[in-house]
Amino acid sequence: MAAAVTVGTVAAVIGGIWMLQDHFIYFPGPDPGSAPVPWSEMKVETDDGLTLNAWARSDGASDVRPVVIVFPGNAGNRAGRVPLGDRLAEAGYAVVLAEYRGYGGNPGRPSEAGLTADVKAVVQWVRGEGLADGGLVYFGESLGAAVAIAVAAEEPPDALVLGSPFTSLVDVGRHHYAWLPVGSLVRDEYLSLDRVKRGELTGVPALVVAGSGDRTVPVLQSRTIAEALGAELYEVGGADHNDPSIRSSREMVERVSTFIERVLGGGTVLDT
């Protein structure tokens, strides 16, 4: 009887995780309101009929410059990426802070297919506005790095920056929940390493930013992605997943700017 109860309990837990797994993956923040000056509102249309809000900043410059599209991680909203966006703008780039369906007041529910469609819509909007004429850079953070890798396979950028990328969401799940059959439970797999190994990003220059103390995405996974891509690796000793040192610090943005400058020109090194 006890064994039957235990098996039934485990089955119920696994079933619950299967049904509610989106709540373990996606943590959307609320509508942040109007864009703060000097940011501006932008709207993009997805192929499946959603209208999404995002923010952009170009500081009114008329010169052709690289544009950096920031693809956020799985939590929060675009307001939380303003510090990074401001640093990138100060370094001389036009910047777009993308936002996903279900996040920041946008309609829809997040999913791997949905987020990929959202980012493709942002990229197509940027290209259509002529903002990519000076070069196009994808900057993906964590889950956003997986989305950036997926979109880069279809809409190749001129350069790719990946913050704390993981090999797959299944691998991250196994790291945190070793007792669960994660491979059988996860619908949204985000198989980044598989995409890289298939050569889908061949020829795209890449920089990986990671923290050696990351407790969310094991740094070994980020190193594995960097090696598979033949990417440069900027690793900050002791930095955890959301530490400013790998998310928005001057030192990190200087390293990103140096990489972009070397790959396609544009941008400046920030004053310290």
Coordinates of C-alpha atoms in Angstrom, one line a residue:
M1 CA 0.0 0.0 0.0
A2 CA 2.8 2.4 1.0
A3 CA 4.6 1.7 -2.3
A4 CA 1.5 2.3 -4.3
V5 CA 0.9 5.6 -2.5
T6 CA 4.5 6.6 -3.2
V7 CA 4.3 5.7 -6.9
G8 CA 1.0 7.6 -7.2
T9 CA 2.4 10.6 -5.5
V10 CA 5.4 10.7 -7.8
A11 CA 3.2 10.3 -10.8
A12 CA 1.0 13.1 -9.6
V13 CA 4.0 15.4 -9.1
I14 CA 5.4 14.6 -12.6
G15 CA 2.0 15.1 -14.1
G16 CA 1.7 18.4 -12.4
I17 CA 5.1 19.5 -13.7
W18 CA 4.1 18.5 -17.2
M19 CA 0.9 20.5 -17.1
L20 CA 2.5 23.6 -15.4
Q21 CA 6.0 23.5 -16.8
D22 CA 5.6 26.9 -18.5
H23 CA 5.4 28.4 -14.9
F24 CA 8.8 26.9 -14.2
I25 CA 10.4 28.3 -17.4
Y26 CA 8.8 31.7 -18.1
F27 CA 8.5 34.5 -15.5
P28 CA 7.1 37.5 -17.4
G29 CA 7.1 40.9 -15.8
P30 CA 4.2 43.3 -16.1
D31 CA 3.7 46.2 -18.5
P32 CA 6.5 48.7 -17.6
G33 CA 4.5 51.7 -19.0
S34 CA 5.9 54.3 -21.3
A35 CA 9.4 54.2 -22.5
P36 CA 11.8 56.4 -20.5
V37 CA 13.5 59.2 -22.3
P38 CA 15.5 58.9 -24.5
W39 CA 14.0 55.5 -25.4
S40 CA 11.1 55.4 -27.8
E41 CA 8.2 53.0 -28.3
M42 CA 8.2 50.6 -31.2
K43 CA 5.6 48.0 -32.4
V44 CA 6.2 44.9 -34.4
E45 CA 3.8 42.5 -36.0
T46 CA 4.4 38.7 -35.8
D47 CA 3.5 36.2 -38.5
D48 CA 0.8 34.8 -36.3
G49 CA -0.9 38.2 -35.9
L50 CA 0.3 39.6 -32.6
T51 CA 1.3 43.2 -32.1
L52 CA 4.3 43.4 -29.7
N53 CA 5.7 46.5 -27.9
A54 CA 9.5 47.0 -27.6
W55 CA 11.8 49.9 -27.0
A56 CA 14.5 51.5 -29.2
R57 CA 17.1 54.1 -28.8
S58 CA 19.3 55.7 -31.4
D59 CA 19.9 59.1 -29.8
G60 CA 18.7 60.8 -33.0
A61 CA 22.0 60.1 -34.8
S62 CA 21.9 60.3 -38.6
D63 CA 25.1 58.4 -39.2
V64 CA 25.0 54.7 -40.1
R65 CA 26.0 52.7 -37.0
P66 CA 25.6 49.1 -35.9
V67 CA 22.4 48.2 -34.2
V68 CA 22.3 45.8 -31.2
I69 CA 19.1 43.9 -30.6
V70 CA 18.9 42.7 -27.0
F71 CA 17.0 39.4 -26.5
P72 CA 16.1 39.2 -22.8
G73 CA 16.2 36.1 -20.5
N74 CA 13.1 34.3 -19.1
A75 CA 12.2 36.8 -16.4
G76 CA 11.2 40.5 -16.1
N77 CA 10.5 42.9 -18.9
R78 CA 12.3 45.4 -21.1
A79 CA 12.6 47.9 -18.3
G80 CA 15.1 45.6 -16.6
R81 CA 17.3 45.7 -19.7
V82 CA 17.6 49.5 -19.8
P83 CA 20.9 49.6 -17.9
L84 CA 22.5 47.4 -20.5
G85 CA 20.8 49.3 -23.3
D86 CA 22.0 52.6 -22.0
R87 CA 25.6 51.3 -21.8
L88 CA 25.4 50.1 -25.3
A89 CA 24.0 53.4 -26.5
E90 CA 26.8 55.2 -24.7
A91 CA 29.2 53.0 -26.6
G92 CA 27.9 54.3 -29.9
Y93 CA 25.2 51.8 -31.0
A94 CA 21.6 52.0 -31.9
V95 CA 19.8 49.6 -29.5
V96 CA 16.5 47.7 -29.6
L97 CA 15.2 46.1 -26.4
A98 CA 13.0 43.2 -27.7
E99 CA 10.1 42.0 -25.8
Y100 CA 8.3 38.6 -26.0
R101 CA 4.7 37.6 -26.2
G102 CA 3.2 37.5 -22.7
Y103 CA 5.9 39.8 -21.3
G104 CA 5.7 43.5 -20.5
G105 CA 2.0 43.8 -21.3
N106 CA 2.3 42.0 -24.7
P107 CA -0.5 39.6 -25.8
G108 CA 0.0 35.9 -26.1
R109 CA 1.6 33.1 -24.1
P110 CA 5.3 32.4 -24.2
S111 CA 6.7 29.2 -25.9
E112 CA 9.8 28.3 -27.8
A113 CA 8.1 28.7 -31.1
G114 CA 6.4 31.9 -30.0
L115 CA 9.6 33.6 -28.8
T116 CA 11.4 32.6 -31.9
A117 CA 8.6 34.1 -34.0
D118 CA 8.7 37.3 -31.9
V119 CA 12.4 37.8 -32.3
K120 CA 12.2 37.2 -36.1
A121 CA 9.5 39.9 -36.2
V122 CA 11.9 42.3 -34.4
V123 CA 14.7 41.5 -36.7
Q124 CA 12.6 42.0 -39.8
W125 CA 11.3 45.3 -38.4
V126 CA 14.9 46.5 -37.9
R127 CA 15.9 45.5 -41.4
G128 CA 12.8 47.1 -42.9
E129 CA 13.6 50.4 -41.1
G130 CA 17.1 50.3 -42.6
L131 CA 18.6 50.3 -39.1
A132 CA 20.7 47.2 -39.9
D133 CA 22.6 49.0 -42.7
G134 CA 25.5 49.7 -40.4
G135 CA 25.6 46.1 -39.1
L136 CA 23.3 43.9 -37.0
V137 CA 24.3 42.4 -33.7
Y138 CA 22.2 40.0 -31.6
F139 CA 22.8 40.1 -27.8
G140 CA 21.0 37.3 -26.2
E141 CA 20.9 36.8 -22.4
S142 CA 20.4 33.2 -21.0
L143 CA 17.1 32.0 -22.5
G144 CA 17.5 34.9 -24.9
A145 CA 20.8 33.5 -26.0
A146 CA 19.0 30.3 -27.0
V147 CA 16.4 32.3 -28.9
A148 CA 19.2 34.3 -30.6
I149 CA 20.9 31.1 -31.7
A150 CA 17.7 29.8 -33.2
V151 CA 17.0 33.0 -35.1
A152 CA 20.6 33.4 -36.2
A153 CA 20.2 30.1 -38.1
E154 CA 17.5 31.7 -40.3
E155 CA 18.3 35.4 -40.1
P156 CA 22.1 35.6 -39.7
P157 CA 23.4 38.7 -37.9
D158 CA 26.8 40.2 -38.5
A159 CA 27.9 39.4 -34.9
L160 CA 26.4 37.4 -32.0
V161 CA 26.9 38.1 -28.3
L162 CA 25.6 35.4 -25.9
G163 CA 25.3 36.0 -22.2
S164 CA 25.3 32.8 -20.1
P165 CA 24.2 30.5 -22.9
F166 CA 23.1 26.9 -22.1
T167 CA 23.6 23.8 -24.2
S168 CA 19.9 23.0 -24.0
L169 CA 17.1 23.7 -21.6
V170 CA 16.9 20.0 -20.9
D171 CA 20.5 20.0 -19.7
V172 CA 19.8 22.9 -17.4
G173 CA 16.8 21.1 -16.0
R174 CA 18.8 17.9 -15.4
H175 CA 21.3 20.0 -13.5
H176 CA 18.7 21.4 -11.2
Y177 CA 16.3 18.4 -11.0
A178 CA 18.4 15.3 -11.4
W179 CA 15.7 13.1 -9.9
L180 CA 13.1 14.0 -12.6
P181 CA 12.9 12.5 -16.2
V182 CA 13.5 16.0 -17.6
G183 CA 14.1 14.8 -21.1
S184 CA 10.6 13.3 -21.3
L185 CA 8.9 16.3 -19.6
V186 CA 10.2 19.4 -21.3
R187 CA 8.3 20.6 -24.3
D188 CA 10.4 23.7 -25.1
E189 CA 13.9 22.1 -25.4
Y190 CA 15.9 25.0 -26.9
L191 CA 18.6 22.7 -28.3
S192 CA 21.3 25.3 -28.8
L193 CA 24.3 23.0 -28.9
D194 CA 22.7 20.8 -31.5
R195 CA 22.1 23.8 -33.7
V196 CA 25.7 24.9 -33.4
K197 CA 27.0 21.4 -34.1
R198 CA 24.8 21.1 -37.2
G199 CA 26.7 24.2 -38.5
E200 CA 23.6 26.4 -38.6
L201 CA 25.7 29.4 -37.4
T202 CA 28.8 28.8 -39.4
G203 CA 30.5 32.1 -40.3
V204 CA 28.8 34.2 -37.6
P205 CA 31.4 35.8 -35.3
A206 CA 30.5 35.3 -31.7
L207 CA 31.4 36.4 -28.2
V208 CA 30.2 34.4 -25.1
V209 CA 29.9 36.3 -21.8
A210 CA 29.7 34.1 -18.7
G211 CA 30.3 34.0 -14.9
S212 CA 32.3 31.2 -13.3
G213 CA 30.0 31.3 -10.3
D214 CA 26.7 31.0 -12.2
R215 CA 24.3 28.9 -10.2
T216 CA 21.5 29.0 -12.8
V217 CA 23.4 28.0 -16.0
P218 CA 26.5 26.0 -15.2
V219 CA 29.5 27.8 -16.7
L220 CA 30.6 24.6 -18.3
Q221 CA 27.6 24.8 -20.6
S222 CA 28.5 28.3 -21.6
R223 CA 32.1 27.2 -22.2
T224 CA 30.8 24.3 -24.3
I225 CA 28.8 26.7 -26.5
A226 CA 31.8 29.0 -26.9
E227 CA 34.0 26.1 -28.0
A228 CA 31.5 24.7 -30.4
L229 CA 31.0 28.1 -32.0
G230 CA 34.7 28.9 -32.1
A231 CA 33.6 32.0 -30.1
E232 CA 35.6 34.4 -27.9
L233 CA 34.9 33.8 -24.2
Y234 CA 34.7 36.6 -21.7
E235 CA 34.4 34.9 -18.3
V236 CA 34.1 36.9 -15.0
G237 CA 35.5 35.0 -12.0
G238 CA 32.9 34.3 -9.3
A239 CA 30.0 36.1 -11.1
D240 CA 26.6 34.7 -10.6
H241 CA 23.8 34.5 -13.2
N242 CA 22.3 38.0 -12.7
D243 CA 25.4 39.9 -11.5
P244 CA 25.8 43.3 -13.1
S245 CA 29.4 42.3 -14.0
I246 CA 28.1 40.0 -16.7
R247 CA 24.8 41.8 -17.4
S248 CA 25.4 45.6 -17.6
S249 CA 28.7 46.7 -16.2
R250 CA 31.0 49.1 -18.1
E251 CA 33.8 46.5 -18.2
M252 CA 31.5 44.0 -19.8
V253 CA 30.1 46.4 -22.4
E254 CA 33.7 47.6 -23.1
R255 CA 34.6 44.0 -24.0
V256 CA 31.5 43.7 -26.2
S257 CA 32.3 47.0 -27.9
T258 CA 35.8 45.9 -28.6
F259 CA 34.5 42.7 -30.1
I260 CA 32.0 44.5 -32.3
E261 CA 34.5 47.1 -33.4
R262 CA 36.9 44.4 -34.5
V263 CA 34.2 42.5 -36.3
L264 CA 32.3 45.3 -38.1
G265 CA 33.5 48.7 -36.9
G266 CA 31.4 51.3 -35.1
G267 CA 31.1 52.0 -31.4
T268 CA 33.6 53.5 -29.0
V269 CA 35.2 52.3 -25.8
L270 CA 33.4 53.8 -22.7
D271 CA 35.3 56.1 -20.4
T272 CA 36.0 54.5 -17.1

